Short mmCIF file of C-alpha atoms and ligand atoms in Angstrom, two decimals:
data_model
loop_
_atom_site.label_atom_id
_atom_site.label_comp_id
_atom_site.label_asym_id
_atom_site.label_seq_id
_atom_site.Cartn_x
_atom_site.Cartn_y
_atom_site.Cartn_z
CA MET A 1 -77.74 -18.56 -30.64
CA THR A 2 -75.58 -21.01 -28.73
CA ALA A 3 -72.06 -20.41 -31.23
CA SER A 4 -71.66 -23.87 -33.51
CA GLY A 5 -68.62 -25.90 -32.99
CA LEU A 6 -66.75 -28.84 -33.15
CA ARG A 7 -69.05 -31.30 -31.53
CA GLU A 8 -72.26 -29.95 -33.70
CA PHE A 9 -69.76 -30.46 -36.95
CA LEU A 10 -69.11 -33.58 -36.14
CA ALA A 11 -72.45 -34.81 -35.83
CA ASP A 12 -73.40 -33.86 -39.45
CA PRO A 13 -70.23 -32.78 -41.34
CA ALA A 14 -71.52 -33.60 -44.76
CA GLY A 15 -74.70 -32.19 -44.23
CA ASP A 16 -76.64 -34.99 -44.96
CA GLY A 17 -77.91 -35.56 -41.69
CA ARG A 18 -75.08 -38.45 -40.95
CA PRO A 19 -72.50 -38.14 -38.07
CA ALA A 20 -68.88 -38.59 -38.45
CA ASP A 21 -67.67 -42.03 -37.50
CA PRO A 22 -67.49 -42.07 -33.45
CA ALA A 23 -63.95 -43.10 -33.42
CA LEU A 24 -62.96 -40.68 -36.34
CA ALA A 25 -64.86 -37.95 -34.25
CA LYS A 26 -63.46 -38.71 -31.29
CA LEU A 27 -59.90 -38.11 -32.93
CA ILE A 28 -60.66 -34.87 -34.54
CA GLU A 29 -61.97 -33.71 -30.99
CA ALA A 30 -58.77 -34.77 -28.91
CA ILE A 31 -56.65 -32.73 -31.65
CA SER A 32 -58.54 -29.97 -30.90
CA ASP A 33 -58.05 -30.40 -27.16
CA SER A 34 -54.11 -30.81 -28.38
CA CYS A 35 -54.30 -27.92 -30.48
CA ARG A 36 -55.87 -25.62 -27.96
CA THR A 37 -52.87 -26.63 -25.33
CA ILE A 38 -50.13 -25.90 -27.79
CA SER A 39 -51.62 -22.65 -28.62
CA TYR A 40 -52.02 -21.86 -24.85
CA LEU A 41 -48.12 -22.70 -24.76
CA VAL A 42 -47.04 -20.62 -28.26
CA SER A 43 -49.00 -17.47 -26.62
CA ARG A 44 -47.05 -17.60 -23.18
CA GLY A 45 -44.00 -17.84 -25.41
CA ALA A 46 -40.89 -15.91 -23.38
CA LEU A 47 -43.48 -15.68 -20.34
CA ALA A 48 -43.36 -19.90 -19.91
CA ASP A 49 -39.69 -20.07 -21.35
CA VAL A 50 -40.65 -21.82 -24.25
CA LEU A 51 -38.90 -20.00 -26.73
CA GLY A 52 -35.61 -20.95 -28.41
CA ALA A 53 -33.33 -24.35 -28.83
CA ALA A 54 -34.22 -27.29 -27.01
CA GLY A 55 -30.65 -28.42 -27.53
CA THR A 56 -31.59 -31.79 -29.49
CA GLY A 57 -31.94 -32.73 -33.07
CA ASN A 58 -34.38 -34.39 -34.81
CA ILE A 59 -34.82 -37.24 -37.88
CA GLN A 60 -34.36 -34.37 -40.23
CA GLY A 61 -31.09 -33.48 -39.02
CA GLU A 62 -32.65 -30.16 -37.69
CA GLU A 63 -32.35 -28.47 -34.57
CA GLN A 64 -35.30 -28.61 -32.32
CA LYS A 65 -37.19 -25.64 -30.76
CA LYS A 66 -38.56 -26.16 -27.02
CA LEU A 67 -41.69 -26.25 -28.33
CA ASP A 68 -41.18 -28.43 -31.13
CA VAL A 69 -40.04 -30.89 -28.19
CA LEU A 70 -43.10 -29.95 -26.16
CA ALA A 71 -45.77 -29.88 -28.99
CA ASN A 72 -44.80 -33.49 -30.10
CA GLU A 73 -45.14 -34.75 -26.67
CA GLU A 74 -48.70 -33.16 -26.65
CA MET A 75 -49.61 -35.06 -29.65
CA VAL A 76 -47.96 -38.33 -29.36
CA ALA A 77 -49.79 -38.34 -25.65
CA MET A 78 -52.92 -37.26 -27.13
CA ALA A 79 -52.80 -40.40 -30.24
CA ARG A 80 -51.81 -42.80 -27.09
CA ALA A 81 -54.75 -41.86 -24.82
CA SER A 82 -57.54 -41.68 -27.67
CA GLY A 83 -57.57 -45.18 -28.20
CA VAL A 84 -58.28 -45.00 -31.63
CA VAL A 85 -55.02 -44.41 -33.27
CA ALA A 86 -53.07 -47.44 -34.42
CA ALA A 87 -49.97 -45.83 -35.00
CA ALA A 88 -48.66 -42.53 -35.09
CA ALA A 89 -46.07 -40.62 -37.39
CA SER A 90 -44.26 -37.23 -36.57
CA GLU A 91 -42.13 -34.85 -38.29
CA GLU A 92 -39.85 -35.07 -34.85
CA GLU A 93 -39.91 -39.00 -34.67
CA GLU A 94 -37.87 -41.07 -36.48
CA HIS A 95 -39.99 -44.18 -36.90
CA ALA A 96 -43.90 -44.60 -36.17
CA VAL A 97 -45.18 -45.25 -32.70
CA LEU A 98 -47.23 -48.10 -31.96
CA LEU A 99 -49.92 -46.91 -30.03
CA SER A 100 -53.49 -49.06 -30.06
CA PRO A 101 -52.35 -51.95 -32.86
CA ALA A 102 -56.04 -52.56 -33.41
CA ALA A 103 -57.79 -49.23 -33.74
CA PRO A 104 -59.02 -48.25 -37.12
CA TYR A 105 -56.64 -44.84 -37.78
CA LEU A 106 -53.20 -43.94 -38.42
CA LEU A 107 -52.52 -40.41 -37.49
CA LEU A 108 -49.59 -38.54 -39.22
CA PHE A 109 -48.55 -34.76 -38.00
CA ASP A 110 -45.95 -31.99 -37.93
CA PRO A 111 -46.37 -30.98 -34.11
CA LEU A 112 -45.00 -27.19 -34.95
CA ASP A 113 -44.72 -26.36 -38.55
CA GLY A 114 -42.45 -23.31 -39.38
CA SER A 115 -41.38 -23.22 -35.47
CA SER A 116 -38.41 -21.03 -36.20
CA ASN A 117 -40.94 -18.27 -36.61
CA VAL A 118 -42.09 -18.21 -33.03
CA ASP A 119 -38.84 -16.75 -31.81
CA VAL A 120 -40.38 -13.79 -33.96
CA ASN A 121 -43.58 -14.14 -32.97
CA VAL A 122 -44.72 -15.06 -36.86
CA SER A 123 -47.47 -17.48 -37.31
CA ILE A 124 -46.98 -20.99 -36.87
CA GLY A 125 -49.17 -24.44 -37.05
CA THR A 126 -49.62 -27.78 -36.41
CA ILE A 127 -50.44 -30.34 -39.47
CA PHE A 128 -52.73 -33.40 -39.04
CA SER A 129 -53.18 -36.04 -41.52
CA VAL A 130 -55.66 -39.20 -40.87
CA LEU A 131 -55.36 -42.35 -42.81
CA PRO A 132 -57.15 -45.49 -42.62
CA SER A 133 -55.15 -48.59 -40.67
CA PRO A 134 -54.88 -51.57 -42.74
CA GLY A 135 -55.99 -53.67 -39.32
CA GLU A 136 -53.48 -55.52 -36.90
CA VAL A 137 -50.20 -53.21 -37.37
CA PRO A 138 -47.23 -55.29 -37.35
CA PRO A 139 -44.90 -54.29 -34.94
CA GLY A 140 -41.96 -55.37 -36.99
CA ASN A 141 -42.26 -52.41 -39.47
CA ILE A 142 -44.67 -50.06 -38.26
CA ASP A 143 -43.53 -47.25 -40.67
CA ALA A 144 -44.56 -49.59 -43.69
CA VAL A 145 -48.88 -48.96 -43.09
CA PHE A 146 -48.15 -45.23 -43.48
CA LEU A 147 -46.96 -45.54 -46.87
CA GLN A 148 -50.31 -44.58 -48.42
CA PRO A 149 -51.03 -42.38 -51.32
CA GLY A 150 -52.35 -39.03 -50.12
CA ARG A 151 -55.84 -39.81 -51.89
CA ARG A 152 -56.31 -42.27 -49.47
CA GLN A 153 -56.51 -39.74 -46.30
CA ILE A 154 -59.82 -39.67 -44.24
CA ALA A 155 -59.59 -36.62 -42.53
CA ALA A 156 -56.85 -33.73 -42.76
CA GLY A 157 -56.26 -30.37 -41.56
CA TYR A 158 -53.95 -27.81 -39.32
CA ALA A 159 -54.29 -25.21 -36.26
CA LEU A 160 -52.90 -21.76 -36.89
CA TYR A 161 -51.44 -20.28 -34.04
CA GLY A 162 -51.87 -16.39 -34.88
CA PRO A 163 -53.61 -13.06 -34.07
CA GLN A 164 -56.51 -15.87 -33.71
CA SER A 165 -55.48 -19.47 -33.08
CA LEU A 166 -57.23 -21.20 -35.81
CA LEU A 167 -58.59 -24.89 -36.40
CA VAL A 168 -59.11 -25.67 -40.42
CA LEU A 169 -59.91 -28.98 -41.23
CA SER A 170 -61.93 -31.42 -43.70
CA LEU A 171 -63.18 -34.88 -43.50
CA GLY A 172 -63.74 -34.91 -46.86
CA SER A 173 -67.21 -33.16 -47.34
CA GLY A 174 -65.12 -29.30 -47.62
CA VAL A 175 -63.27 -27.49 -45.83
CA VAL A 176 -64.05 -25.78 -42.29
CA THR A 177 -63.04 -23.00 -40.22
CA PHE A 178 -63.19 -23.00 -36.31
CA THR A 179 -61.77 -19.92 -34.01
CA LEU A 180 -60.54 -20.67 -30.71
CA ASP A 181 -62.35 -18.31 -28.26
CA PRO A 182 -59.89 -18.09 -25.19
CA PRO A 183 -62.24 -17.34 -22.39
CA THR A 184 -64.25 -20.65 -22.90
CA GLY A 185 -62.02 -22.98 -24.46
CA GLN A 186 -64.37 -23.60 -27.17
CA TRP A 187 -63.48 -24.11 -31.03
CA VAL A 188 -66.30 -22.22 -32.57
CA ARG A 189 -67.28 -22.42 -36.34
CA THR A 190 -66.59 -19.18 -38.09
CA ALA A 191 -65.81 -20.14 -41.61
CA GLY A 192 -66.44 -22.47 -44.43
CA PRO A 193 -66.69 -23.83 -46.97
CA ALA A 194 -63.64 -22.51 -48.22
CA ARG A 195 -63.35 -21.94 -51.53
CA VAL A 196 -59.91 -21.47 -53.73
CA PRO A 197 -60.89 -18.88 -56.97
CA GLU A 198 -59.67 -20.33 -60.18
CA ALA A 199 -58.15 -17.12 -61.01
CA THR A 200 -55.45 -15.26 -58.77
CA ARG A 201 -52.60 -12.56 -58.89
CA GLU A 202 -51.11 -13.60 -56.11
CA PHE A 203 -47.89 -15.91 -55.67
CA ALA A 204 -45.71 -17.08 -52.94
CA ILE A 205 -42.71 -18.38 -53.22
CA ASN A 206 -39.23 -17.74 -51.55
CA MET A 207 -37.88 -15.41 -54.32
CA SER A 208 -34.11 -15.90 -52.84
CA ASN A 209 -33.87 -19.46 -54.16
CA MET A 210 -34.53 -18.59 -57.90
CA ARG A 211 -31.18 -19.20 -59.52
CA HIS A 212 -31.46 -22.56 -58.40
CA TRP A 213 -35.26 -23.78 -59.89
CA ASP A 214 -35.82 -25.71 -62.72
CA LYS A 215 -36.73 -24.14 -65.84
CA PRO A 216 -40.96 -24.58 -65.63
CA VAL A 217 -40.52 -23.05 -62.22
CA GLN A 218 -37.90 -20.05 -63.03
CA ASP A 219 -40.49 -19.17 -66.52
CA TYR A 220 -43.78 -19.66 -64.46
CA VAL A 221 -42.66 -16.71 -61.84
CA ALA A 222 -40.52 -14.65 -64.72
CA GLU A 223 -44.60 -14.61 -66.48
CA CYS A 224 -45.98 -13.42 -63.04
CA LEU A 225 -43.36 -10.77 -63.01
CA ALA A 226 -43.85 -9.56 -66.59
CA GLY A 227 -46.94 -8.35 -65.53
CA THR A 228 -49.55 -6.37 -67.82
CA GLY A 229 -46.92 -6.59 -70.44
CA GLY A 230 -46.43 -10.51 -70.48
CA ALA A 231 -47.68 -13.27 -71.29
CA ARG A 232 -50.19 -13.60 -68.54
CA GLY A 233 -51.62 -10.12 -69.54
CA LYS A 234 -51.90 -9.11 -65.65
CA ASP A 235 -50.00 -7.84 -62.25
CA PHE A 236 -49.24 -10.08 -59.53
CA ASN A 237 -48.67 -9.84 -56.10
CA MET A 238 -46.38 -11.62 -53.91
CA ARG A 239 -46.36 -13.10 -50.58
CA TRP A 240 -44.00 -15.41 -48.75
CA ILE A 241 -44.51 -15.51 -44.90
CA ALA A 242 -42.28 -18.68 -44.96
CA SER A 243 -44.38 -20.60 -42.33
CA MET A 244 -46.43 -23.15 -44.80
CA VAL A 245 -49.42 -23.39 -42.45
CA ALA A 246 -49.90 -19.41 -42.88
CA ASP A 247 -49.37 -19.22 -46.55
CA VAL A 248 -51.38 -21.57 -47.17
CA HIS A 249 -54.62 -20.31 -44.85
CA ARG A 250 -54.33 -17.03 -46.84
CA ILE A 251 -54.71 -19.02 -50.09
CA LEU A 252 -58.07 -20.55 -48.30
CA CYS A 253 -59.29 -17.39 -47.42
CA ARG A 254 -58.31 -15.04 -50.38
CA GLY A 255 -56.54 -17.42 -53.32
CA GLY A 256 -53.14 -17.47 -54.75
CA VAL A 257 -50.63 -19.88 -55.48
CA PHE A 258 -48.03 -21.61 -53.30
CA LEU A 259 -44.57 -22.83 -54.52
CA TYR A 260 -42.25 -24.96 -52.84
CA PRO A 261 -40.29 -26.34 -55.66
CA TRP A 262 -37.51 -28.87 -56.46
CA ASP A 263 -34.39 -27.05 -56.35
CA ARG A 264 -30.44 -27.55 -56.83
CA ARG A 265 -29.24 -26.74 -53.45
CA GLU A 266 -30.48 -30.29 -52.71
CA PRO A 267 -30.57 -31.83 -56.17
CA GLY A 268 -31.27 -35.42 -54.60
CA LYS A 269 -34.47 -34.64 -52.99
CA PRO A 270 -37.84 -33.63 -54.33
CA GLY A 271 -38.25 -30.25 -52.21
CA LYS A 272 -37.70 -29.01 -48.57
CA LEU A 273 -41.24 -29.69 -47.96
CA ARG A 274 -42.48 -33.14 -46.50
CA LEU A 275 -44.99 -35.35 -48.34
CA MET A 276 -46.73 -37.62 -45.30
CA TYR A 277 -47.71 -34.65 -42.95
CA GLU A 278 -47.21 -31.36 -44.93
CA GLY A 279 -47.82 -31.74 -48.46
CA ASN A 280 -50.58 -34.47 -48.47
CA PRO A 281 -52.83 -32.98 -45.50
CA MET A 282 -52.68 -29.32 -47.28
CA SER A 283 -52.93 -30.61 -50.66
CA PHE A 284 -56.42 -32.52 -49.30
CA LEU A 285 -57.78 -29.46 -48.27
CA ILE A 286 -56.63 -27.41 -51.25
CA GLU A 287 -58.46 -29.68 -53.45
CA GLN A 288 -61.74 -29.83 -51.12
CA ALA A 289 -61.40 -26.37 -51.53
CA GLY A 290 -61.62 -26.76 -55.40
CA GLY A 291 -57.85 -25.64 -56.14
CA ARG A 292 -55.01 -28.25 -57.25
CA ALA A 293 -52.04 -29.56 -56.06
CA PHE A 294 -49.13 -30.19 -58.03
CA ASP A 295 -45.31 -32.19 -57.74
CA GLY A 296 -44.09 -31.30 -61.23
CA CYS A 297 -44.59 -35.00 -62.46
CA GLY A 298 -48.24 -35.52 -61.15
CA ASP A 299 -50.89 -34.60 -58.36
CA ILE A 300 -49.21 -34.62 -55.01
CA LEU A 301 -52.22 -36.76 -53.62
CA GLU A 302 -51.23 -39.35 -56.29
CA ALA A 303 -47.86 -40.04 -55.09
CA VAL A 304 -46.92 -43.42 -53.69
CA PRO A 305 -44.41 -42.84 -50.70
CA THR A 306 -41.79 -44.55 -50.22
CA GLY A 307 -40.87 -43.55 -46.62
CA LEU A 308 -42.21 -41.96 -43.86
CA HIS A 309 -40.26 -38.70 -43.88
CA GLN A 310 -39.63 -38.17 -47.83
CA ARG A 311 -39.92 -34.82 -49.18
CA THR A 312 -42.07 -33.12 -52.46
CA SER A 313 -42.04 -30.51 -54.49
CA VAL A 314 -45.27 -28.32 -53.57
CA MET A 315 -47.22 -26.14 -56.12
CA LEU A 316 -51.16 -25.53 -54.75
CA GLY A 317 -53.66 -23.52 -55.22
CA ALA A 318 -55.21 -21.68 -57.99
CA LYS A 319 -56.41 -23.97 -60.26
CA GLU A 320 -55.53 -22.05 -63.23
CA GLU A 321 -52.01 -21.18 -61.87
CA VAL A 322 -51.09 -24.95 -60.98
CA ASP A 323 -52.61 -25.75 -64.34
CA ARG A 324 -50.07 -23.07 -66.03
CA LEU A 325 -47.17 -24.61 -63.97
CA GLU A 326 -47.96 -28.49 -65.28
CA VAL A 327 -48.08 -27.18 -68.96
CA LEU A 328 -44.58 -25.53 -68.35
CA HIS A 329 -43.45 -28.49 -66.79
CA ARG A 330 -44.76 -31.00 -69.22
CA SER A 331 -43.35 -28.97 -72.30
CA GLN A 332 -39.93 -29.29 -70.41
CA ALA A 333 -37.73 -31.41 -72.67
CA ALA A 334 -34.59 -31.88 -70.41
CA PRO A 335 -34.81 -33.75 -67.41
CA ARG A 336 -33.51 -31.91 -64.16
CA THR A 337 -29.73 -31.92 -64.01
P1 P6P B 1 -37.61 -21.07 -46.12
C1 P6P B 1 -40.91 -23.76 -42.07
O1 P6P B 1 -39.53 -24.34 -41.85
C2 P6P B 1 -41.13 -24.53 -43.61
O2 P6P B 1 -40.86 -26.03 -43.58
C3 P6P B 1 -42.69 -24.30 -44.03
O3 P6P B 1 -43.19 -23.92 -43.23
C4 P6P B 1 -42.71 -22.64 -45.18
O4 P6P B 1 -43.10 -22.47 -46.28
C5 P6P B 1 -40.91 -23.30 -45.45
O5 P6P B 1 -39.92 -23.93 -44.40
C6 P6P B 1 -40.05 -22.14 -45.51
O6 P6P B 1 -39.10 -22.45 -46.15
O7 P6P B 1 -36.64 -22.10 -47.03
O8 P6P B 1 -38.33 -20.24 -47.12
O9 P6P B 1 -37.04 -20.74 -45.11
#
């Protein structure tokens, strides 16, 4: 039996005999080609002198790694060459880039999330989100057309550069996984549709920030740590890879809940992670797999963006856990201080 690949998936993504929109299929294949290229660059590491700092900073005020710059250049060039992307927005670019103004799609991406991990050989990834373009994009204010709620995403996914390179994506009919076969360069379908179990015994959060969290999150984690003798009546395990793509992938594979909530270190920011190209695409995938994604006020996918690089609190994964977090947040009387 020939390996089933991306093209076969795009020929019938929902299993109803209908092919994906041809322009969307072209974009997804182009993204997969770029992720193959980035996977190769990442795997070469020190051998290709792509590790370490680039000596530049990005709009986030963060030091850019060489691979951040290379991955970003690859993704922007791909979007431009595809001819189906009206404009592209990147974590590494202050403003969106106008490409093919009359094209049907907007592409957003974090070209290399968790890149600080690459120097220590920990899994990292590329995250992407596809929104509909409203039609002719006004050259004067390109960013504005991107400010759509995550619920409007047409597709989203990530590439995970780890022991294997994986491409995990959804076009709105479930989450499927492809594994890169290095000898052939093919993305072979190896899993899916993914399901996030409603219950779990595993949570992911950076515990060093405990004293900075809002009370609902402190109470939630305390319940998890209390184990069988506490309110939850069961013991929990904890994982924290500090690479969102890897942590979310674990949840799509074996369940769990991931939290990067608001904390008092930067009280003016809702959280560390970015809404448009981290929170929204990951929330889309998690919901497609039967999980939930909450920002402390409501579903992340309902948030109405006001800025391309705005941040969000992220609590996503097992429905039971996110439901519990929502109850704790709604019962909180005092506003954040
Ligand atoms: P911390 C990586 O830098 C990232 O943006 C996410 O991929 C990851 O979940 C988070 O930051 C890790 O943050 O504060 O634990 O280093």
